[in-house]
Amino acid sequence: MVQIPNTPTSADVARLAGVSRATVSYVLNNTSAVRISEPTRRRVHEAARELGYVPHAAARSLRAGHSRMVLMPAPAIPVGPLYSGFLNELQWALGRLDYTVVQYGTVGLQGDEAARAWAELRPVAVLVPGADLGPQGVGVLKRSGARAVVTLGPGSVDGAHALLMDHDAVGHCAGAHLYARGRRRIGVVVPEESGLEAYSRPRLAGVLQALRGTDATVTELPLAYTEESAARLAVRWRESGLDAVFAYNDEYAMLLMRALQDEGVRVPEDVALIGADDLMLGRLLRPRLSTVHIDLPSGRDLAELVDRAVRDPSGEPEVHKVLGASVVRRESS
Amino acid sequence: MVQIPNTPTSADVARLAGVSRATVSYVLNNTSAVRISEPTRRRVHEAARELGYVPHAAARSLRAGHSRMVLMPAPAIPVGPLYSGFLNELQWALGRLDYTVVQYGTVGLQGDEAARAWAELRPVAVLVPGADLGPQGVGVLKRSGARAVVTLGPGSVDGAHALLMDHDAVGHCAGAHLYARGRRRIGVVVPEESGLEAYSRPRLAGVLQALRGTDATVTELPLAYTEESAARLAVRWRESGLDAVFAYNDEYAMLLMRALQDEGVRVPEDVALIGADDLMLGRLLRPRLSTVHIDLPSGRDLAELVDRAVRDPSGEPEVHKVLGASVVRRESS
DNA sequence: TTGAAAGCGTTACCAA
DNA sequence: TTGGTAACGCTTTCAA
């Protein structure tokens, strides 16, 4: 017969220590408004340890009327070292401010439905990467007690703070660089993988904007992240007449570079190539890959924004441009 | 003056609809044990929509005595496409089974302290990647109501289910392969970055095991993920006399390959090189990088294990070896 | 210094 | 078909 242990509650601790539940709460929370005798204190701690008592977060925040939970929908697409480093720093910084960061696995849920699912947890703040949140969603979250809603993505939403990750700037940088290098027939890789449109569209738009009013032409190059797809693109390269490519990011750039070289297209002589994200691996190619270096905000800064917003929820939503982009020219352009 | 909207509760909905809280609950949860008239039903839904009512998960699970939350500590190190694909699949599969997956940002917390933090959320199941959980921790979690504790990592812990990710096998594969290719003086890259020991140690051990009792020698090669570090290693390469390397993974392999080639060391003629993880990018190198392909379990399978364990918590802990490793020979070995 | 009791938002039982 | 009520675990006010 299996002993199914019942989860100990503060009442169990109280009973074992021979005190009331109130006293247990005072002791375990170090409530300063009330002085508990040292022996009692010890008995309570003892009892809690013995029972393996762990407080019940839900009950606690239900009673308190609020929690310190910061909720982030977990990004559905694999995320590079850049962004995951940022996430880590952010979690650490929020942890220092005594928040608990929780990534919520929003699978099939869309838009407002997702917002409602998040709202059920009554987080004190919500950080939403990407563009999956509308004004409705912000309303739902605020009404359910979120004191701060922050979007991290291309646009800003009414009522929410925004960290504008302006990927146009990445494309703009790349386009201007290629133009300055004397290239005029410029291709822009657009990944065929779904979920990347949120980045690829603005990057393309940035290139277009950088070249508007010049004599350069811009050609979209759909490309899947497979060698076959890259080979198909490479095989028809010469007839395309392109003399430069912004390859969306370093990984697609590496893929394309190899395919082009296999076709005898020389980089950078025949075609200048530039990626983005400044991955270590791009540096290892021959020629070394030029790239657009992206600066994300520091996790500390975002954590402080969140904290500020939580403390003063009626403050005006802040909107910050936080994505710095700069060309790192190496050998491929 | 700013209107701070109070979060609507089911009582508010009841008042607006002119019914009792119980009725609201029945309607919104489609309770089948009870029949509510169509007009009432409509009024309730109407009222809920109008107020933007969102149920309070904490209150609900407090009342119910359990939740459907599956908690995973968020991995602190950046995680490759392989593992993050696995995570996604897992979240999706658990979502289909009506669980809610939450990644908990455990920063700084160690061992049992971390386990207690997780336990506060009273998850129905806990999935712990890595080796950060001891038997004590399992005890805390179980006592606080977790019906399944599953570790994903190198070892198994008493009382918990285990998906054994036996990274020894990766090293074993690589070592055996290099030996079979006629190499005898074999280097093994050990990343200097902290947090990777959990993988690098067993991979090294696997190589050693594969070569035990043969005439081959194994040399540890500490390497940081920087070009400088790789260059330092490469510069002293010839005197090391090594004729093969297992480079921990594809990224370190790419780093090292470039550094070696820059020193005029030929791959694979002078030194055979093999990585691990079967990244797309390794295929793009010259020579194309040999690698150890790693098979993770399907997210669906793990989801089903979790579900089984939740339904029958008294079942024997299952221990599965789930890491398949196989060499993909390309041109570098 | 300690204890009794109320109440946070839900749901489920029992009555009406 | 609907409503009252108790209970989940915790904190806090008020009394003793």
XYZ file of C-alpha atoms (C1' of nucleotides) in Angstrom:
698
model
C 0.000 0.000 0.000
C 1.373 3.327 -1.083
C 1.456 6.214 1.298
C 0.118 9.233 -0.565
C 1.409 12.117 1.459
C -0.969 14.988 1.827
C 0.562 18.330 1.073
C 1.262 20.026 4.378
C -0.415 23.369 4.924
C 0.353 26.112 7.347
C -2.340 24.613 9.565
C -0.307 21.424 9.808
C 2.732 23.409 10.760
C 0.704 25.286 13.365
C -0.613 22.065 14.839
C 2.803 20.466 15.050
C 4.334 23.577 16.569
C 1.416 24.006 18.929
C 0.582 27.527 17.775
C -2.018 29.182 15.588
C -1.897 29.579 11.859
C -1.451 33.293 12.293
C 1.701 32.784 14.281
C 3.063 30.483 11.618
C 2.472 33.117 9.006
C 4.136 35.773 11.124
C 7.184 33.675 11.719
C 7.674 32.377 8.210
C 7.186 35.796 6.639
C 9.271 37.636 9.212
C 6.405 40.039 9.736
C 8.013 42.996 11.415
C 4.813 44.518 12.764
C 4.620 41.762 15.316
C 7.104 40.335 17.755
C 7.186 36.608 18.260
C 9.242 35.051 21.018
C 12.395 33.304 20.009
C 11.337 29.853 21.293
C 8.077 30.010 19.363
C 9.949 31.111 16.312
C 12.245 28.125 16.584
C 9.382 25.701 17.112
C 7.644 26.985 14.011
C 10.701 26.779 11.812
C 11.405 23.346 13.160
C 7.916 22.145 12.390
C 7.960 23.640 8.898
C 11.239 21.949 8.130
C 10.102 18.667 9.506
C 6.949 18.630 7.432
C 8.652 19.983 4.352
C 6.183 22.802 4.261
C 6.163 24.954 1.136
C 3.739 27.884 0.969
C 1.067 27.830 -1.694
C 1.736 30.663 -4.127
C -1.790 30.710 -5.499
C -3.388 30.976 -2.092
C -0.959 33.656 -1.123
C -1.503 35.844 -4.146
C -5.221 35.258 -4.000
C -5.252 36.659 -0.529
C -2.796 39.439 -1.331
C -4.681 40.492 -4.427
C -1.553 40.621 -6.513
C 1.537 38.645 -7.421
C 5.067 39.407 -8.545
C 4.798 37.278 -11.641
C 6.078 38.655 -14.902
C 4.712 36.645 -17.760
C 6.279 36.249 -21.174
C 4.751 34.181 -23.909
C 7.483 31.789 -24.983
C 8.604 32.513 -28.531
C 7.524 29.722 -30.852
C 10.504 29.988 -33.176
C 13.991 28.925 -32.198
C 15.764 31.966 -30.965
C 19.401 32.842 -31.601
C 22.141 33.311 -29.036
C 21.645 37.070 -29.210
C 18.053 37.051 -28.106
C 18.411 34.230 -25.644
C 21.267 36.067 -24.002
C 19.003 39.074 -23.695
C 16.270 36.918 -22.178
C 18.647 35.526 -19.618
C 19.902 38.896 -18.585
C 16.326 40.098 -18.314
C 15.285 37.202 -16.127
C 18.248 37.749 -13.928
C 17.576 41.477 -13.588
C 13.901 40.948 -12.839
C 14.849 38.307 -10.332
C 17.015 40.854 -8.531
C 13.976 43.095 -8.314
C 12.128 40.215 -6.736
C 9.930 39.373 -9.681
C 9.313 35.860 -10.841
C 9.629 35.389 -14.561
C 7.489 32.811 -16.221
C 7.479 31.878 -19.882
C 4.099 30.716 -20.903
C 3.858 28.125 -23.645
C 1.174 29.599 -25.822
C 0.706 26.955 -28.438
C -2.184 27.234 -30.834
C -3.766 30.270 -29.250
C -4.272 33.361 -31.341
C -4.512 37.011 -30.485
C -7.095 37.843 -27.876
C -7.592 34.239 -26.948
C -3.939 34.102 -26.015
C -4.238 37.325 -24.066
C -7.104 35.833 -22.089
C -5.074 32.741 -21.293
C -2.259 34.937 -19.995
C -4.694 37.046 -18.019
C -5.936 34.002 -16.151
C -2.632 33.896 -14.329
C -3.060 37.494 -13.152
C 0.539 38.482 -13.807
C 1.655 41.847 -12.516
C 3.353 42.494 -15.839
C 3.353 40.969 -19.286
C 6.199 41.145 -21.791
C 5.133 40.244 -25.282
C 7.763 39.598 -27.918
C 6.643 39.949 -31.502
C 3.484 41.429 -32.843
C 0.888 39.069 -31.461
C -0.925 41.545 -29.272
C -3.594 44.044 -30.231
C -5.179 46.886 -28.280
C -7.962 44.513 -27.271
C -5.441 42.181 -25.762
C -3.830 44.999 -23.842
C -7.252 45.899 -22.500
C -7.919 42.370 -21.332
C -4.586 42.201 -19.561
C -4.911 45.557 -17.882
C -8.432 44.906 -16.760
C -7.282 41.672 -15.204
C -4.739 43.466 -13.119
C -1.573 43.633 -15.172
C 0.077 46.837 -14.110
C 2.485 46.837 -17.002
C 2.191 45.538 -20.527
C 5.312 45.823 -22.631
C 5.675 44.779 -26.229
C 9.043 43.900 -27.719
C 8.691 44.073 -31.427
C 8.197 46.004 -34.578
C 5.324 48.213 -33.513
C 3.693 49.815 -30.540
C 0.209 49.099 -29.287
C -2.135 51.578 -27.690
C -1.919 51.508 -23.932
C 1.195 49.377 -23.761
C 4.793 50.296 -23.321
C 6.847 49.445 -26.343
C 10.420 48.486 -26.946
C 10.571 49.083 -30.647
C 12.751 46.555 -32.328
C 12.914 48.308 -35.584
C 14.155 45.707 -38.000
C 13.792 48.197 -40.809
C 16.996 49.645 -39.475
C 18.787 46.372 -40.092
C 17.725 46.334 -43.717
C 18.424 50.016 -44.069
C 21.956 49.560 -42.850
C 22.572 46.669 -45.173
C 21.069 48.397 -48.187
C 23.000 51.598 -47.644
C 26.204 49.651 -47.173
C 25.828 47.677 -50.377
C 25.002 50.834 -52.270
C 28.026 52.585 -50.847
C 30.152 49.681 -52.009
C 29.010 50.525 -55.528
C 26.423 47.791 -55.953
C 23.240 48.586 -57.788
C 21.376 45.339 -58.463
C 20.552 44.199 -55.008
C 18.846 40.993 -53.925
C 17.169 40.542 -50.565
C 16.647 37.071 -49.196
C 13.187 36.440 -47.791
C 13.053 33.211 -45.792
C 10.258 30.872 -46.724
C 10.005 29.509 -43.206
C 6.863 30.724 -41.543
C 7.077 32.745 -38.386
C 9.942 34.800 -39.738
C 7.817 37.298 -41.656
C 7.742 39.525 -38.610
C 11.447 40.104 -39.134
C 11.937 39.556 -42.833
C 9.293 42.008 -44.000
C 10.686 44.994 -42.116
C 14.231 44.090 -43.075
C 13.191 44.077 -46.708
C 11.319 47.322 -46.258
C 14.420 48.873 -44.749
C 16.460 47.993 -47.792
C 13.839 49.461 -50.084
C 13.748 52.610 -48.069
C 17.502 52.986 -48.082
C 17.560 52.726 -51.855
C 14.479 54.722 -52.667
C 15.272 57.454 -55.140
C 18.552 55.908 -56.217
C 19.376 54.044 -59.394
C 19.526 50.716 -57.560
C 17.025 47.911 -58.014
C 15.858 45.542 -55.339
C 14.839 41.956 -55.975
C 13.176 39.637 -53.480
C 14.778 36.226 -53.233
C 12.584 33.618 -51.553
C 14.822 31.032 -49.920
C 14.135 28.072 -47.703
C 16.711 27.012 -45.164
C 17.867 23.994 -47.148
C 20.783 23.316 -49.430
C 18.419 22.396 -52.241
C 16.661 25.709 -52.113
C 19.960 27.552 -52.075
C 21.226 25.505 -54.988
C 18.122 26.338 -56.998
C 18.735 29.996 -56.366
C 22.404 29.755 -57.219
C 21.907 27.900 -60.454
C 19.940 30.774 -61.935
C 22.190 33.372 -60.444
C 24.035 34.733 -63.430
C 20.893 35.366 -65.394
C 19.526 37.358 -62.486
C 22.311 39.852 -62.937
C 22.423 40.698 -59.236
C 25.658 42.071 -57.863
C 24.787 42.113 -54.157
C 22.637 40.331 -51.600
C 21.392 41.087 -48.169
C 20.741 37.562 -46.967
C 18.276 38.210 -44.113
C 20.712 36.932 -41.497
C 24.061 35.239 -41.145
C 22.703 31.742 -41.350
C 20.930 32.268 -44.633
C 23.990 34.143 -45.803
C 26.228 31.189 -45.059
C 23.855 28.887 -46.843
C 23.739 31.104 -49.886
C 27.448 31.796 -49.934
C 28.281 28.151 -50.173
C 25.750 27.574 -52.917
C 27.027 30.520 -54.940
C 30.619 29.460 -54.590
C 29.717 25.973 -55.694
C 28.329 27.524 -58.877
C 31.531 29.415 -59.415
C 30.083 32.762 -58.459
C 32.775 34.684 -56.641
C 32.153 36.522 -53.394
C 32.627 39.464 -53.177
C 33.906 40.041 -56.726
C 30.769 38.908 -58.549
C 28.361 39.430 -55.713
C 28.678 41.251 -52.429
C 27.060 39.418 -49.555
C 25.998 40.644 -46.180
C 24.119 38.923 -43.375
C 22.849 40.058 -40.021
C 23.143 39.143 -36.338
C 26.920 39.079 -36.202
C 27.194 35.407 -35.356
C 30.585 34.098 -34.446
C 30.295 31.556 -37.231
C 30.143 34.160 -39.982
C 33.657 35.223 -39.095
C 34.910 31.763 -39.882
C 33.875 31.691 -43.508
C 36.078 32.394 -46.499
C 35.608 35.175 -47.255
C 34.674 36.325 -43.783
C 31.051 37.332 -43.783
C 30.075 40.959 -43.520
C 27.118 41.423 -41.263
C 24.789 43.848 -39.575
C 25.513 43.874 -35.897
C 22.388 44.202 -33.785
C 22.357 45.823 -30.393
C 19.559 44.753 -28.127
C 18.716 46.762 -25.039
C 20.248 45.570 -21.825
C 18.080 43.263 -19.783
C 18.672 45.546 -16.832
C 17.153 48.518 -18.576
C 14.055 46.589 -19.535
C 13.743 45.231 -16.038
C 13.848 48.753 -14.702
C 11.229 49.889 -17.181
C 8.995 47.077 -16.003
C 9.558 47.932 -12.383
C 8.857 51.605 -12.979
C 5.658 50.760 -14.808
C 4.524 48.410 -12.079
C 5.069 51.025 -9.429
C 3.284 53.718 -11.391
C 0.800 52.059 -13.698
C -0.864 55.340 -14.557
C 2.303 56.733 -16.102
C 2.361 57.401 -19.802
C 3.334 54.370 -21.857
C 6.961 54.676 -22.799
C 8.037 53.962 -26.324
C 11.713 53.351 -26.906
C 13.626 52.531 -30.012
C 15.979 49.921 -28.741
C 17.469 48.220 -31.725
C 20.824 49.504 -32.747
C 22.099 48.331 -36.123
C 25.550 48.856 -37.536
C 27.460 47.288 -40.373
C 30.464 45.159 -39.613
C 32.315 44.963 -42.876
C 34.500 41.954 -43.302
C 35.473 40.352 -46.570
C 32.251 39.367 -48.269
C 31.132 42.852 -49.285
C -8.525 61.499 -12.925
C -7.705 58.045 -14.076
C -10.246 55.311 -13.876
C -8.533 52.289 -12.387
C -10.779 49.463 -13.429
C -11.304 46.809 -10.861
C -10.828 43.323 -12.146
C -14.256 41.821 -12.724
C -15.033 38.650 -10.826
C -17.672 36.047 -11.378
C -19.734 37.895 -8.776
C -19.755 40.944 -11.026
C -20.892 38.829 -13.921
C -23.587 37.290 -11.749
C -24.848 40.690 -10.639
C -24.967 42.038 -14.155
C -26.722 38.955 -15.451
C -29.061 38.875 -12.496
C -28.156 35.352 -11.444
C -26.059 33.730 -8.746
C -22.337 33.089 -8.849
C -23.035 29.398 -9.011
C -25.038 29.802 -12.173
C -22.269 31.808 -13.749
C -19.842 29.059 -12.961
C -22.143 26.439 -14.427
C -22.634 28.353 -17.633
C -19.039 29.368 -18.229
C -17.728 25.889 -17.490
C -20.431 24.111 -19.441
C -21.070 21.939 -16.408
C -22.943 18.994 -17.806
C -24.368 17.817 -14.497
C -26.701 20.731 -14.502
C -29.032 22.134 -17.101
C -29.318 25.871 -17.457
C -31.990 27.456 -19.614
C -30.919 28.953 -22.877
C -31.947 32.535 -22.006
C -30.014 32.478 -18.749
C -27.047 31.057 -20.576
C -27.145 33.901 -23.052
C -27.465 36.543 -20.365
C -24.450 35.164 -18.554
C -22.273 35.005 -21.628
C -23.370 38.464 -22.563
C -22.482 39.846 -19.161
C -19.118 38.105 -19.124
C -18.249 39.493 -22.514
C -19.365 42.956 -21.589
C -17.250 43.059 -18.453
C -14.298 41.359 -20.088
C -14.396 38.709 -17.421
C -11.449 36.345 -17.251
C -11.468 33.593 -14.640
C -8.795 33.649 -11.970
C -6.570 30.616 -12.412
C -5.196 30.743 -8.880
C -8.617 30.806 -7.295
C -9.732 28.018 -9.533
C -6.865 25.726 -8.767
C -7.013 26.567 -5.103
C -10.593 25.427 -5.060
C -9.960 22.421 -7.275
C -6.963 21.297 -5.265
C -4.893 20.784 -8.365
C -3.866 22.440 -11.590
C -2.847 21.336 -15.056
C 0.391 23.231 -14.958
C 3.535 21.523 -16.138
C 6.540 23.414 -14.934
C 9.952 23.427 -16.540
C 12.853 25.395 -15.197
C 14.052 27.504 -18.121
C 17.500 26.404 -19.227
C 20.047 29.083 -18.386
C 22.321 28.414 -21.328
C 21.395 29.298 -24.896
C 19.915 26.255 -26.435
C 20.415 25.069 -30.006
C 17.782 24.540 -32.674
C 17.676 20.838 -31.873
C 16.628 21.242 -28.289
C 14.396 24.194 -28.844
C 12.580 22.263 -31.542
C 12.093 19.483 -29.042
C 10.764 21.946 -26.481
C 8.288 23.345 -28.943
C 7.011 19.955 -29.910
C 6.690 19.072 -26.259
C 4.736 22.182 -25.429
C 2.472 21.570 -28.340
C 1.865 17.949 -27.368
C 1.192 18.801 -23.741
C -1.128 21.550 -24.888
C -3.115 18.961 -26.835
C -3.466 16.999 -23.623
C -4.794 20.126 -21.992
C -1.771 20.906 -19.890
C -0.347 24.362 -19.561
C 3.401 24.529 -19.915
C 5.261 27.128 -17.981
C 8.991 27.774 -18.075
C 10.126 29.110 -14.794
C 13.034 31.500 -14.772
C 15.118 30.082 -11.992
C 17.963 32.515 -11.640
C 20.546 32.091 -8.982
C 18.570 29.519 -7.047
C 20.391 26.331 -6.252
C 19.270 22.785 -5.743
C 16.621 22.363 -3.109
C 15.975 26.062 -2.877
C 15.027 25.985 -6.535
C 12.833 22.960 -5.991
C 10.996 24.793 -3.240
C 10.429 27.777 -5.494
C 8.941 25.489 -8.126
C 6.836 23.718 -5.548
C 5.208 26.968 -4.509
C 3.383 26.976 -7.813
C 1.930 23.519 -7.111
C 2.485 22.204 -10.625
C 0.951 18.876 -11.471
C 4.198 17.862 -13.130
C 7.752 19.103 -13.259
C 10.204 18.526 -16.084
C 13.750 19.236 -15.113
C 16.411 19.469 -17.789
C 19.973 18.933 -16.684
C 21.218 17.629 -13.407
C 20.027 20.292 -11.004
C 17.705 18.127 -8.979
C 18.496 15.778 -6.137
C 16.354 13.215 -4.328
C 15.546 15.859 -1.725
C 14.178 18.106 -4.419
C 12.056 15.301 -5.795
C 10.685 14.774 -2.317
C 9.772 18.427 -1.912
C 7.996 18.462 -5.238
C 6.087 15.273 -4.657
C 5.034 16.279 -1.196
C 3.725 19.514 -2.580
C 1.479 17.702 -4.971
C 3.492 17.155 -8.122
C 2.185 13.908 -9.518
C 5.056 13.510 -11.937
C 8.653 14.559 -11.745
C 10.700 13.881 -14.852
C 14.348 14.619 -15.307
C 15.871 15.096 -18.736
C 19.551 14.708 -18.401
C 22.565 12.589 -17.787
C 21.362 10.687 -14.751
C 18.301 9.455 -12.965
C 17.153 10.508 -9.544
C 15.400 8.358 -7.000
C 11.663 8.702 -7.193
C 11.606 10.577 -10.467
C 11.069 9.406 -13.981
C 14.107 9.883 -16.119
C 14.733 10.498 -19.751
C 18.368 9.626 -19.901
C 20.198 11.840 -22.275
C 23.323 9.847 -22.350
C 25.887 12.149 -23.839
C 28.520 9.485 -23.336
C 27.013 7.905 -26.400
C 27.844 10.972 -28.464
C 31.471 10.814 -27.471
C 31.536 7.076 -27.865
C 30.283 7.355 -31.412
C 32.804 9.992 -32.296
C 35.701 8.158 -30.693
C 34.882 4.880 -32.368
C 34.501 6.594 -35.701
C 37.849 8.335 -35.518
C 39.508 5.124 -34.481
C 37.897 3.262 -37.335
C 39.243 5.900 -39.703
C 42.702 4.890 -38.565
C 43.379 7.759 -36.201
C 45.227 7.063 -32.981
C 46.183 10.380 -31.393
C 42.833 11.845 -30.609
C 42.032 15.241 -29.149
C 38.761 16.085 -27.453
C 37.654 19.677 -27.188
C 36.388 20.696 -23.767
C 34.627 24.074 -23.863
C 35.787 26.543 -21.273
C 32.389 28.186 -21.076
C 30.718 27.337 -17.818
C 27.405 25.546 -17.821
C 28.545 23.182 -20.541
C 30.296 20.723 -18.257
C 27.098 18.730 -17.965
C 27.512 17.850 -21.618
C 31.222 18.071 -22.193
C 32.242 15.747 -19.388
C 30.131 12.805 -20.511
C 31.074 13.365 -24.131
C 34.712 13.171 -23.159
C 34.071 10.125 -21.030
C 32.390 8.450 -23.986
C 35.444 8.939 -26.142
C 37.644 7.513 -23.432
C 35.413 4.538 -23.065
C 35.325 3.876 -26.781
C 39.105 3.850 -26.919
C 39.838 2.015 -23.707
C 42.059 -0.941 -24.327
C 43.173 0.271 -27.729
C 46.470 1.811 -28.733
C 44.895 5.246 -29.116
C 45.608 8.193 -26.856
C 43.146 10.841 -25.820
C 44.071 14.453 -25.099
C 41.805 17.069 -23.583
C 41.786 20.364 -25.449
C 40.359 23.247 -23.452
C 38.861 25.778 -25.851
C 36.889 28.943 -25.363
C 34.403 29.990 -27.991
C 36.587 32.742 -29.407
C 38.862 33.006 -32.401
C 41.774 33.900 -30.160
C 41.428 30.752 -28.148
C 41.190 28.661 -31.298
C 44.218 30.373 -32.761
C 46.224 29.617 -29.632
C 45.283 25.996 -29.922
C 46.107 25.870 -33.632
C 49.483 27.491 -33.309
C 50.775 24.689 -31.156
C 49.040 22.045 -33.164
C 51.874 20.307 -34.954
C 53.849 19.770 -31.794
C 50.816 18.150 -30.231
C 51.032 15.415 -32.821
C 47.272 14.847 -32.803
C 45.733 13.346 -35.906
C 42.059 13.661 -34.993
C 39.675 15.784 -32.940
C 36.233 15.409 -31.582
C 35.324 19.058 -31.182
C 32.489 18.820 -28.655
C 29.934 20.106 -31.138
C 29.626 21.563 -34.612
C 30.123 25.134 -33.531
C 33.393 24.481 -31.772
C 34.348 22.287 -34.697
C 33.799 25.106 -37.153
C 35.807 27.434 -34.994
C 38.662 25.013 -34.747
C 38.581 24.020 -38.385
C 39.078 27.574 -39.504
C 41.915 28.129 -37.069
C 43.662 24.945 -38.131
C 43.334 25.735 -41.799
C 44.730 29.198 -41.186
C 47.788 27.489 -39.728
C 48.133 25.323 -42.784
C 46.952 22.189 -41.050
C 44.929 20.215 -43.576
C 41.566 18.686 -42.740
C 41.130 15.759 -42.987
C 44.585 14.816 -44.287
C 46.556 16.026 -41.267
C 43.741 15.910 -38.778
C 40.330 14.350 -38.914
C 37.630 16.524 -37.395
C 34.195 15.652 -36.189
C 31.567 17.717 -34.414
C 28.169 16.943 -32.999
C 24.561 18.102 -33.326
C 24.347 17.893 -37.091
C 23.784 21.582 -37.644
C 22.915 22.704 -41.119
C 25.883 25.034 -41.065
C 28.434 22.251 -40.743
C 27.399 20.985 -44.146
C 28.428 24.256 -45.687
C 32.078 24.131 -44.733
C 34.942 23.017 -46.891
C 35.502 20.244 -46.210
C 31.968 19.461 -45.148
C 31.964 18.727 -41.468
C 31.438 15.209 -40.191
C 29.218 15.158 -37.168
C 27.403 13.058 -34.635
C 23.732 13.258 -35.290
C 21.676 13.330 -32.133
C 18.168 11.980 -31.921
C 16.045 13.422 -29.173
C 12.838 11.731 -28.157
C 9.715 13.044 -29.763
C 7.877 15.672 -27.767
C 4.764 13.570 -28.177
C 6.323 10.602 -26.428
C 7.450 12.680 -23.497
C 4.058 14.323 -23.273
C 2.484 10.910 -23.087
C 4.904 9.803 -20.401
C 3.955 12.844 -18.387
C 0.283 12.214 -18.862
C 0.620 8.587 -17.875
C 2.539 9.533 -14.772
C 0.000 12.161 -13.801
C -2.851 9.697 -14.141
C -1.058 7.024 -12.156
C 1.400 8.690 -9.810
C 2.017 5.492 -7.908
C 3.425 3.760 -10.960
C 7.062 2.804 -10.969
C 9.315 5.591 -12.199
C 10.176 4.944 -15.801
C 13.734 5.303 -16.942
C 14.324 5.572 -20.658
C 17.453 6.018 -22.666
C 16.344 8.525 -25.203
C 19.410 9.882 -26.853
C 20.264 8.279 -30.132
C 23.678 9.083 -31.530
C 24.974 8.198 -34.950
C 27.882 9.376 -37.046
C 27.218 11.314 -40.205
C 30.442 11.109 -42.100
C 31.062 13.905 -44.529
C 34.420 15.173 -45.667
C 36.262 16.243 -42.571
C 37.022 12.787 -41.170
C 2.786 37.642 22.430
C -0.838 34.914 20.494
C -5.442 33.537 18.610
C -10.019 33.948 16.235
C -12.077 35.160 12.156
C -12.813 37.303 7.795
C -12.047 37.286 3.071
C -9.464 36.723 -1.610
C -12.348 34.105 -6.377
C -13.844 29.635 -7.495
C -16.608 25.494 -7.684
C -19.540 21.672 -5.948
C -22.830 19.958 -2.968
C -27.432 20.216 -1.343
C -31.900 22.577 -1.132
C -35.485 24.848 -3.025
C -33.547 25.123 -13.332
C -31.390 27.982 -9.973
C -29.361 29.743 -5.495
C -27.113 29.509 -0.911
C -23.116 27.987 1.242
C -18.912 25.865 2.465
C -14.298 25.072 1.468
C -9.536 25.448 -0.856
C -4.637 27.926 1.862
C -3.137 32.008 3.131
C -2.557 36.785 5.424
C -4.084 40.392 8.304
C -7.007 42.999 11.338
C -8.808 43.073 15.698
C -9.192 41.273 20.398
C -7.552 39.032 24.178
